[in-house]
Every structure is written in C-alpha cells, then in structure tokens.
Coordinates of C-alpha atoms and ligand atoms in Angstrom, one line a residue:
X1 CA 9.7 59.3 44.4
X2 CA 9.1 58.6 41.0
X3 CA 7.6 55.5 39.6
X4 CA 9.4 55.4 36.6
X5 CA 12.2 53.6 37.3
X6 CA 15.2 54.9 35.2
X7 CA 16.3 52.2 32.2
X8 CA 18.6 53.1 28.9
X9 CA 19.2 52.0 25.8
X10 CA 22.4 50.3 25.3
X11 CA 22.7 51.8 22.4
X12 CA 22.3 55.8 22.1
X13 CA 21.9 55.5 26.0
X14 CA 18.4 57.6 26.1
X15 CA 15.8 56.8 28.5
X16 CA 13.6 54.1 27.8
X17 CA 10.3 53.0 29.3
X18 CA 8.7 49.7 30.3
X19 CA 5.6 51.0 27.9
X20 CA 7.6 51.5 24.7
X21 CA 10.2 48.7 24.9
X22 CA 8.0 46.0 27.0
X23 CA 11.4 44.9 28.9
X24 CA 11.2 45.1 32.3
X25 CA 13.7 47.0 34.5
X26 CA 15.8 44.2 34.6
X27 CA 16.2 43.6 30.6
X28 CA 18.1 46.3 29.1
X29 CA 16.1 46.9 26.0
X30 CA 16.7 49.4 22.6
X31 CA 14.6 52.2 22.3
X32 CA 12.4 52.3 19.4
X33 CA 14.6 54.4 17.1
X34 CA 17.6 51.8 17.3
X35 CA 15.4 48.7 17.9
X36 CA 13.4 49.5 14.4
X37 CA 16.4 50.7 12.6
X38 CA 17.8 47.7 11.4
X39 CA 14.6 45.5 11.8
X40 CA 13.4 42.8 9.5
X41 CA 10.3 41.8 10.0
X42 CA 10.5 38.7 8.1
X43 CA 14.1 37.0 7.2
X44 CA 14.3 35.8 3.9
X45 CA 16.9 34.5 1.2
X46 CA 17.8 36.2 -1.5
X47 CA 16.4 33.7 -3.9
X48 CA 15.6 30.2 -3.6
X49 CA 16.5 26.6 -5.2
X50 CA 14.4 23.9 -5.6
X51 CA 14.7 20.7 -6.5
X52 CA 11.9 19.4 -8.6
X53 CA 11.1 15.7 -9.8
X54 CA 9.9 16.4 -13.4
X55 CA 8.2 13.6 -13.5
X56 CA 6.5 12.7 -10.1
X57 CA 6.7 16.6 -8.5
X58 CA 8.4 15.4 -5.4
X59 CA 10.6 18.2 -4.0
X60 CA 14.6 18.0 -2.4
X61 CA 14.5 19.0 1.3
X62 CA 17.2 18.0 3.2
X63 CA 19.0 15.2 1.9
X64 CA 15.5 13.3 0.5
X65 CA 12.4 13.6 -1.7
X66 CA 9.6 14.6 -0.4
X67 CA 6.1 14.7 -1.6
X68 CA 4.7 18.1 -1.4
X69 CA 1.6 17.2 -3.3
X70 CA 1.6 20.4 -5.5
X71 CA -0.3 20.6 -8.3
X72 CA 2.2 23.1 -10.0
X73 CA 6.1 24.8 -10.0
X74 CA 3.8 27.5 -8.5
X75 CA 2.6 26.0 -6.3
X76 CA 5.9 24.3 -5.0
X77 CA 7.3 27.9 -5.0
X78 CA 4.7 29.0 -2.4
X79 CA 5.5 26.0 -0.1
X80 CA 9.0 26.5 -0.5
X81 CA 9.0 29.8 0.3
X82 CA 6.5 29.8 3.1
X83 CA 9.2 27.5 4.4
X84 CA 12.0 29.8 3.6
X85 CA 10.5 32.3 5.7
X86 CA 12.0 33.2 9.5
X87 CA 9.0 35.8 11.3
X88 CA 10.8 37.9 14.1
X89 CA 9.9 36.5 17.3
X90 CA 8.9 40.0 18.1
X91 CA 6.0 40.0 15.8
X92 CA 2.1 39.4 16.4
X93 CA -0.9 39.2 13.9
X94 CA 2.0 38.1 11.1
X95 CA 0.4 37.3 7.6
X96 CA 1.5 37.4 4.3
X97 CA 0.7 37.5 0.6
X98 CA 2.3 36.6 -2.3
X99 CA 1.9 37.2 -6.1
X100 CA 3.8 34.6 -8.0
X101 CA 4.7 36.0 -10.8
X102 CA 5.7 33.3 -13.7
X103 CA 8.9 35.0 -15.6
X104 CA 9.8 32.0 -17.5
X105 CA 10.0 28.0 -17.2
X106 CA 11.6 27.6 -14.5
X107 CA 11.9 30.9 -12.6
X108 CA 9.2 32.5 -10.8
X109 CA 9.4 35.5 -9.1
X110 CA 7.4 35.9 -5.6
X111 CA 6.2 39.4 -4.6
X112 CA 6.0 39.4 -1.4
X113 CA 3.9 41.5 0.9
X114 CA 4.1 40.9 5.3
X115 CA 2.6 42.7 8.2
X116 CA 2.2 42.2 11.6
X117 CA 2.6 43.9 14.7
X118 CA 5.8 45.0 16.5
X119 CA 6.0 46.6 19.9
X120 CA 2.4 47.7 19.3
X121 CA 3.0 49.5 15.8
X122 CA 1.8 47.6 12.8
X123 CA 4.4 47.1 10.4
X124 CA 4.7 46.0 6.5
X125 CA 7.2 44.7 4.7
X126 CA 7.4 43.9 0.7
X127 CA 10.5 41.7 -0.5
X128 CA 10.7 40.2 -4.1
X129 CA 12.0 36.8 -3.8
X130 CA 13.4 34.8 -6.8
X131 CA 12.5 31.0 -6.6
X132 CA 14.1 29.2 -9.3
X133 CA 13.0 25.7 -9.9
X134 CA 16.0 22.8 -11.0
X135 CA 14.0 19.7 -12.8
X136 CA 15.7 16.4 -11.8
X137 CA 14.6 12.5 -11.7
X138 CA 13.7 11.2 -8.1
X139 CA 15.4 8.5 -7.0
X140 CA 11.9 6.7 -6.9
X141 CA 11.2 7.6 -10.5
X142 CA 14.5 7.1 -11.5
X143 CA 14.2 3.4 -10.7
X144 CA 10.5 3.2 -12.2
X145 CA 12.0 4.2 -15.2
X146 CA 15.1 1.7 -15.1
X147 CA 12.5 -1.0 -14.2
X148 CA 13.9 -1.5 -10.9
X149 CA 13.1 -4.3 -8.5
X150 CA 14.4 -6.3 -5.8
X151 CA 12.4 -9.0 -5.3
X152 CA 10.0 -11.1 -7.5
X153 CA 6.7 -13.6 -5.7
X154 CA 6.2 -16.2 -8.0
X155 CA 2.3 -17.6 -7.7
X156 CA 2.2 -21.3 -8.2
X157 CA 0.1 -23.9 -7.4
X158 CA 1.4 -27.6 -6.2
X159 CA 0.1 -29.8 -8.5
X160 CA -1.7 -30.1 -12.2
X161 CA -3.4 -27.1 -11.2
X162 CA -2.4 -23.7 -12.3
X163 CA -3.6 -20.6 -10.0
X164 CA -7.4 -19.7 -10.8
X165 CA -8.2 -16.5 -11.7
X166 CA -9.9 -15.6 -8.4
X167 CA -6.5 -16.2 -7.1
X168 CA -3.6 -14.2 -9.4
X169 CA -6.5 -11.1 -9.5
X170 CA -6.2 -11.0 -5.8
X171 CA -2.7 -11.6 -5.6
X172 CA -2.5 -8.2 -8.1
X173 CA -4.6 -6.3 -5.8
X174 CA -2.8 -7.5 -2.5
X175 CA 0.5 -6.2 -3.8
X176 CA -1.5 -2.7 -5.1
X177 CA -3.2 -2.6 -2.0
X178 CA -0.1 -3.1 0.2
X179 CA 2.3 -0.4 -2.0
X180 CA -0.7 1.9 -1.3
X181 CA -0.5 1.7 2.5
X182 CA 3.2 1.7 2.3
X183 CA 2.9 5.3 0.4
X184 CA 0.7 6.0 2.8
X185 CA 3.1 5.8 5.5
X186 CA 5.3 8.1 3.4
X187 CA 7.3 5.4 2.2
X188 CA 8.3 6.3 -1.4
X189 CA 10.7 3.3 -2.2
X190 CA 7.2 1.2 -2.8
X191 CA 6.0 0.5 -6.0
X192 CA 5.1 -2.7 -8.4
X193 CA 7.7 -2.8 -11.0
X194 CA 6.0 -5.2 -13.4
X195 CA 3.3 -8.3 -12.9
X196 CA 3.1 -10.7 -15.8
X197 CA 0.9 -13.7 -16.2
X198 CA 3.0 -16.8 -17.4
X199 CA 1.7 -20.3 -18.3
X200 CA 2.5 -21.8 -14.9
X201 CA 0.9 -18.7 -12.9
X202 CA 2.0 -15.1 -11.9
X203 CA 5.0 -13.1 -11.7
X204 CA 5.3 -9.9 -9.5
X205 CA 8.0 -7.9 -9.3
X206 CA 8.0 -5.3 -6.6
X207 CA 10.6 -2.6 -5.3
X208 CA 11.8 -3.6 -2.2
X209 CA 12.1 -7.2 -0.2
X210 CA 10.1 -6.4 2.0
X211 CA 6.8 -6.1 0.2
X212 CA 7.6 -9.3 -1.5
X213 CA 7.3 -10.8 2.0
X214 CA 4.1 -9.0 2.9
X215 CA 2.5 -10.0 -0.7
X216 CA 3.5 -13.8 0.1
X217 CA 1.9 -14.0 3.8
X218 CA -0.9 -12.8 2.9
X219 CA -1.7 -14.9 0.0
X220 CA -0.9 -17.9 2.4
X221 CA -2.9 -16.0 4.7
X222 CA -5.8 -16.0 2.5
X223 CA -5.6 -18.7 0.4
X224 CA -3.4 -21.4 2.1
X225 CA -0.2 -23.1 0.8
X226 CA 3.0 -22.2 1.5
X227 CA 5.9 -20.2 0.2
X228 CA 10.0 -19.9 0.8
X229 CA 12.4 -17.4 -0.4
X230 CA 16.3 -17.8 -2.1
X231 CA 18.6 -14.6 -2.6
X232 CA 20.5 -14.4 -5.9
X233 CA 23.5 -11.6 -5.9
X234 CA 22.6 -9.1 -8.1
X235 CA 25.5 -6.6 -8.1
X236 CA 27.3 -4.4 -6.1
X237 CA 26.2 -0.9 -5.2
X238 CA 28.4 2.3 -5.4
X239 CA 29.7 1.8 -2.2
X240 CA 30.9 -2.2 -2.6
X241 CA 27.7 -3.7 -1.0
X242 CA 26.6 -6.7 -2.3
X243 CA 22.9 -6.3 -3.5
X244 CA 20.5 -9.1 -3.5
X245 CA 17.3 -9.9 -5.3
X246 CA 14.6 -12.1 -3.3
X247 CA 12.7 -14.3 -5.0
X248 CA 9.2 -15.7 -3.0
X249 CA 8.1 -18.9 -4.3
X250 CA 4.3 -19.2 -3.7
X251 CA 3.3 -22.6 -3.6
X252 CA -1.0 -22.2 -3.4
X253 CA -2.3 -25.5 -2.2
X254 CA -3.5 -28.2 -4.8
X255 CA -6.7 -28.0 -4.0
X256 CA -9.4 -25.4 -3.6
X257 CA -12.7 -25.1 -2.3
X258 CA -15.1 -26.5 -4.7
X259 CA -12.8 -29.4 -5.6
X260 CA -14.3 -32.7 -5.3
X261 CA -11.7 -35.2 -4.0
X262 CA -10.6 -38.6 -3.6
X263 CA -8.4 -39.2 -0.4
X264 CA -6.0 -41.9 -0.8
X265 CA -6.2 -45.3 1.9
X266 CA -9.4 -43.4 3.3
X267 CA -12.8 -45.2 2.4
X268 CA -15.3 -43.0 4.0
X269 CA -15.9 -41.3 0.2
X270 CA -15.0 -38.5 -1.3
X271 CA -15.1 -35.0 0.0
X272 CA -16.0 -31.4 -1.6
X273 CA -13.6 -29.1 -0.3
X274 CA -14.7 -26.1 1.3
X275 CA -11.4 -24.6 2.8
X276 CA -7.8 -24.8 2.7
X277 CA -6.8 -21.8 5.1
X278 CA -4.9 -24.1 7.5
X279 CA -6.0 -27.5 7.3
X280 CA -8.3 -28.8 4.4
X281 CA -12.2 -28.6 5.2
X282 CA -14.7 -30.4 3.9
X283 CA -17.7 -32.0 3.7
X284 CA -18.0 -36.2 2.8
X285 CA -20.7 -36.4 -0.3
X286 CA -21.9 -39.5 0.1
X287 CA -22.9 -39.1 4.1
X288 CA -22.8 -34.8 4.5
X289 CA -20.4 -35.5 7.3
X290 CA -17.6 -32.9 8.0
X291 CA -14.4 -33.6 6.8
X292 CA -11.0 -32.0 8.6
X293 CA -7.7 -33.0 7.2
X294 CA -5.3 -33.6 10.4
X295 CA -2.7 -31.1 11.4
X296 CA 0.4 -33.2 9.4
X297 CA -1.2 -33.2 6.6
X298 CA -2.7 -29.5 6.4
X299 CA -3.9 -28.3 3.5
X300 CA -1.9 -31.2 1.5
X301 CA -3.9 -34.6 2.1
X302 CA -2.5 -37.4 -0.8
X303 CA -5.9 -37.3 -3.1
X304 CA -7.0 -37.3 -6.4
X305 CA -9.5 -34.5 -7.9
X306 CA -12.7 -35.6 -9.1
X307 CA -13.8 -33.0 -10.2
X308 CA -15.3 -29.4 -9.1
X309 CA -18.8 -27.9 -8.3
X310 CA -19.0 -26.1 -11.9
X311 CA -18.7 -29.8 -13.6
X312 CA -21.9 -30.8 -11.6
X313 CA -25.4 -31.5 -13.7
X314 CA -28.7 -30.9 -12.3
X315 CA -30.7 -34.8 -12.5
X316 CA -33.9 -36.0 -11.9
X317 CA -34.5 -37.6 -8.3
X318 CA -36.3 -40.7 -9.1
X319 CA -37.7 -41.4 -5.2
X320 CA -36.0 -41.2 -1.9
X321 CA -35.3 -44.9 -1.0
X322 CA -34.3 -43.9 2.6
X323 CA -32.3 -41.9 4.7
X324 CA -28.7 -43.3 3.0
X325 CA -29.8 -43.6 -0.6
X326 CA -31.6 -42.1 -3.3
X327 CA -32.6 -43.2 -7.0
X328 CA -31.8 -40.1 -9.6
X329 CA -31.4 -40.5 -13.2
X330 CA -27.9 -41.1 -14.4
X331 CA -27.3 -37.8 -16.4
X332 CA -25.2 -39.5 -19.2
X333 CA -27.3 -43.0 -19.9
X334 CA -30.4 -41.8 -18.0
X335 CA -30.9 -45.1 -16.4
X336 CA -31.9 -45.1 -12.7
X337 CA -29.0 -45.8 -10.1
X338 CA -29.2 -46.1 -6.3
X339 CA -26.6 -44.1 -5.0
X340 CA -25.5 -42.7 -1.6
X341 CA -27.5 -39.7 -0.3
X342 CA -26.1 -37.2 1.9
X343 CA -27.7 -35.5 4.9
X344 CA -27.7 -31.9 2.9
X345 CA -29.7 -33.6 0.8
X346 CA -33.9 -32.4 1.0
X347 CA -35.8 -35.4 0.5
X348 CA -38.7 -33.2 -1.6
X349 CA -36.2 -32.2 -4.1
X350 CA -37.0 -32.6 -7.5
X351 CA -33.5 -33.0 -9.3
X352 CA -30.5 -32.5 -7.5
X353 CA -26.8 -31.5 -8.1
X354 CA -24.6 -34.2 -9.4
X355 CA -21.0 -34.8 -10.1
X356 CA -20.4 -38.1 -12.3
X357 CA -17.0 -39.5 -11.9
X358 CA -14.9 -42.6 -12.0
X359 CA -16.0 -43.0 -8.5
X360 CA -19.5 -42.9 -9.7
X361 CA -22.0 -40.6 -9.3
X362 CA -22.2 -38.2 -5.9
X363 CA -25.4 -35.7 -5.1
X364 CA -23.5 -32.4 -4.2
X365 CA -24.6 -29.4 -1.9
X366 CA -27.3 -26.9 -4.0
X367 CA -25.2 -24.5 -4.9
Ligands
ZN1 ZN1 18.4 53.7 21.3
ZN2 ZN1 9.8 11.5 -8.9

C-alpha cells in the first residue's frame, strides 16, 4: 500500500503531492507549474493618485484628510504605496525596497523590488509604479486661510476692572493648550482663528463651538466668574443648514486676589482677597481673621476696592501697643497713628506693609 495518497491538479490534472503543494488530501491544490504561472507576488496598481494639501501635507484617504506626517511628496509616495500594496497570502519573509525616483514636480516614479517565500521557493518580484501627486487645499487649511471660525469667548471682567494680564495670557494658552490636545486626538477641525486684545479685555476666535465652551469652563474653572453663551445665524451651508456662530461671554469676577476690599453693611473691616474660585476668600486686615463670602453671594459680595497688595508701602512700626494695635508711622504725613493690628502681624517687626486708604491705614500680610 502506498502512502502517497493520489491528489491532482485541477488544472492539467497531474499528480500532486502534499510536499510540493502543502494542501492536504482533502484540498485540491495546483501543482507548481500552474500555481506559479500566473502568480503575483505582490498586487499593485498601475499607478497611484494622491491627494496632497500643499500647504499643511495632509493626504486624501477615503473620503477625509489625514495627517501622514511626511516630511516630503516622497515621502507621502512611500506611504502611499506601502498602502497600495496587496502581499499574496501565500507568501512568507515578504520585504520590499523602493527607489523613488523624482521625474518631475509632481510625479514620482517608485522602482519597486519584493521577495519573499512561496511554497518554499524564494521569489522576487520588480514592478515600476507611477505615483502622481494632485496639490489641493485641506478643508482645515482652507478655512485657516478664509479665517474661519464659529465661535468667539469674549474675556471680561464685571466691574471697573478690565482682565489683568496674568489673566488674558492664560486665557491664550488655555485655548493653545486645548486645540493641541484636540489635534492630538486627531481632530483636525481645531485651530485658533484669531485672538485680539481690545480695550475692555480679550477676543478669541476659535474653529469650532465646542472649544469655545472648553476655553470658557476652564477660565471659570481657574479663575472664577461666570460666563453664558447666545447663537447668532450666520448663513446657510451648501446643503440649506442653518449655521450658527457661538459667542461665550466671560464675565471674570470683579475682584482678584490681592484686592483689598470694602464689604458693604459689614463692619468687621476690610478684607485682602486671596481667592475667588467659588466663593470669595479672604483674610480681615485689621484682626487676620479668615474671611468666606457665603454661598449667594459667591465670588460677587457688594464691596468697594481699596486698593491691591502692589499699592502697599513698607512703614516704620513705632511700638507694639498690644495684641489689637500698633503705632507705625503714617507713610504720607509721617505722624504716628494707632491703628488695628492683625494676628499675621510679628510683633518684632521693624516696618511693616501698609495700604493707606479712605478707610485709613491697614498693616497687610509680608508679602
Ligand atoms: Zn497543474
Ligand atoms: Zn491642509
């Protein structure tokens, strides 16, 4: 009996073997000669399109842009062919090299070179593969360049006040910082159309809605205040939609830390502001007592400013009368005045912080 067990091709009908064809009995396999007459080792297309953003080098799969991050058209005609490229599942040990060869602006020619290993029999293959490159605008760079945006945040503060500077440079880099983990995410609609300073505070225009949102909590987030949003119809799109722009009105609280203030019918002094995430924080200058602004009233207690940390003089301290007051020179008629001393205050001191205002003259924190 023989252990071969009789299999044919189904093509020229000559006895194959489990050895050459690796089918087993059951399979009906080609023999060599008709399996590697017609064989490609690698499918490819005859040439290749691509779509190119001449300005940003995103490439057209599919129906979107996508960022290959190339550094060159030669590089994008690698990638693009690499993902042209159909290997016979029959192969092992495939690889492949290419010599792009540049013919002129746009057209690059790919000399291809494959092997691998088919049915035990190492193979190779060269194909010469045309990739020619179309420059277009992305839809993203497209709307860069037409200044596109859909929403604007608005920084304001409530008040006399205008933002600080500590605040509009951090609003910048919130908006920078949240584009940048929006790209990250391989969202390519972010970007910052345009910030401008105006007279009344900062205006941020940003591609999509969303972002505006995300920019506005987290400058409440961070610096307190409030903000609210109003559409405004814009246009229509190509396909009859009604498009609207968001606007995010910022309103930053009136106060900030460092702000010495006056709370109206309260007669427990006046109170250096040390936070108004939430509720206002403080601390009372004439006693050193905390000071916590109840939850109605938030970060918006009915007050007048006295004035801020940077406005305070260093004075002489004249003697430490007792625990509740001290006698320090005035800094503007340098006569000596009792006046109320706070806790925070160190009774060896020499001079001492003050802040002079119409409510007299308060010994602040050292700073
Ligand atoms: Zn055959
Ligand atoms: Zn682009």
């Amino acid at each position: 009996m023989s252990t071969e067990s009789a299999t044919f091709c189904p093509r020229c009908g000559d006895p194959t073997t489990e050895a050459e064809t690796g089918a087993t009995r059951r399979e009906r396999a080609l023999c060599n000669d008709c399996y590697f007459e017609d064989f490609d080792l690698v499918d490819v297309p005859d040439t290749i399109e691509v779509r190119v953003c001449a300005r940003c080098g995103a490439v057209h799969r599919g129906n979107r842009w996508v960022d290959v991050g190339a550094q060159d058209y030669t590089d994008i005609a690698i990638e693009e062919t690499t993902e042209a490229l159909g290997v016979h599942v029959g192969a092992s040990e495939f690889d492949w090299q290419v010599r792009p060869e540049q013919v002129d602006a746009t057209t690059i020619r790919m000399h291809c070179r494959f092997s691998g290993i088919v049915r035990g029999e190492p193979m190779t293959e060269e194909v010469m593969v045309p990739v020619r490159i179309s420059k277009e605008t992305c839809l993203r760079c497209g709307r860069i360049a037409g200044d596109y945006y859909a929403s604007v945040v608005q920084v304001r503060a409530v008040g006399d006040r205008t933002p600080t500077t500590e605040e509009t440079e951090r609003a910048t880099e919130i908006a920078n910082e949240i584009v940048a983990d929006m790209e990250a995410t391989g969202d390519r609609n972010a970007f910052v159309t345009e910030i401008s300073e105006k007279p009344e505070g900062l205006d941020m225009r940003l591609s999509t809605t969303k972002i505006g949102k995300k920019v506005s909590r987290k400058l409440v987030e961070e610096f307190g205040g409030s903000f609210s949003d109003s559409e405004t119809l814009v246009t229509e799109d190509e396909d009859g939609n009604e498009v609207y722009r968001v606007t995010f009105a910022v309103r930053l609280p009136e106060f900030v830390a460092g702000d010495v203030i006056d709370i109206e019918d309260d007669d427990g002094g006046p109170v250096l502001v040390r936070s108004v995430r939430g509720n206002l924080k403080g601390v009372r200058v004439t006693t050193g007592e905390p000071y916590e602004a109840g939850y109605e009233v938030g970060d918006a207690p009915d007050a007048r400013k006295l004035g801020t940390t940077d406005d305070a003089v260093e004075t002489t301290v004249v003697t430490v009368e007792d625990e509740n007051s001290v006698q320090l020179l005035d800094p503007e008629t340098y006569e000596s005045k009792t006046v109320a001393r706070p806790d925070y205050m160190d009774e060896s001191s020499d001079t001492v912080p003050v802040l002079r205002s119409r409510e007299g003259i308060h010994v602040l924190p050292d700073a």
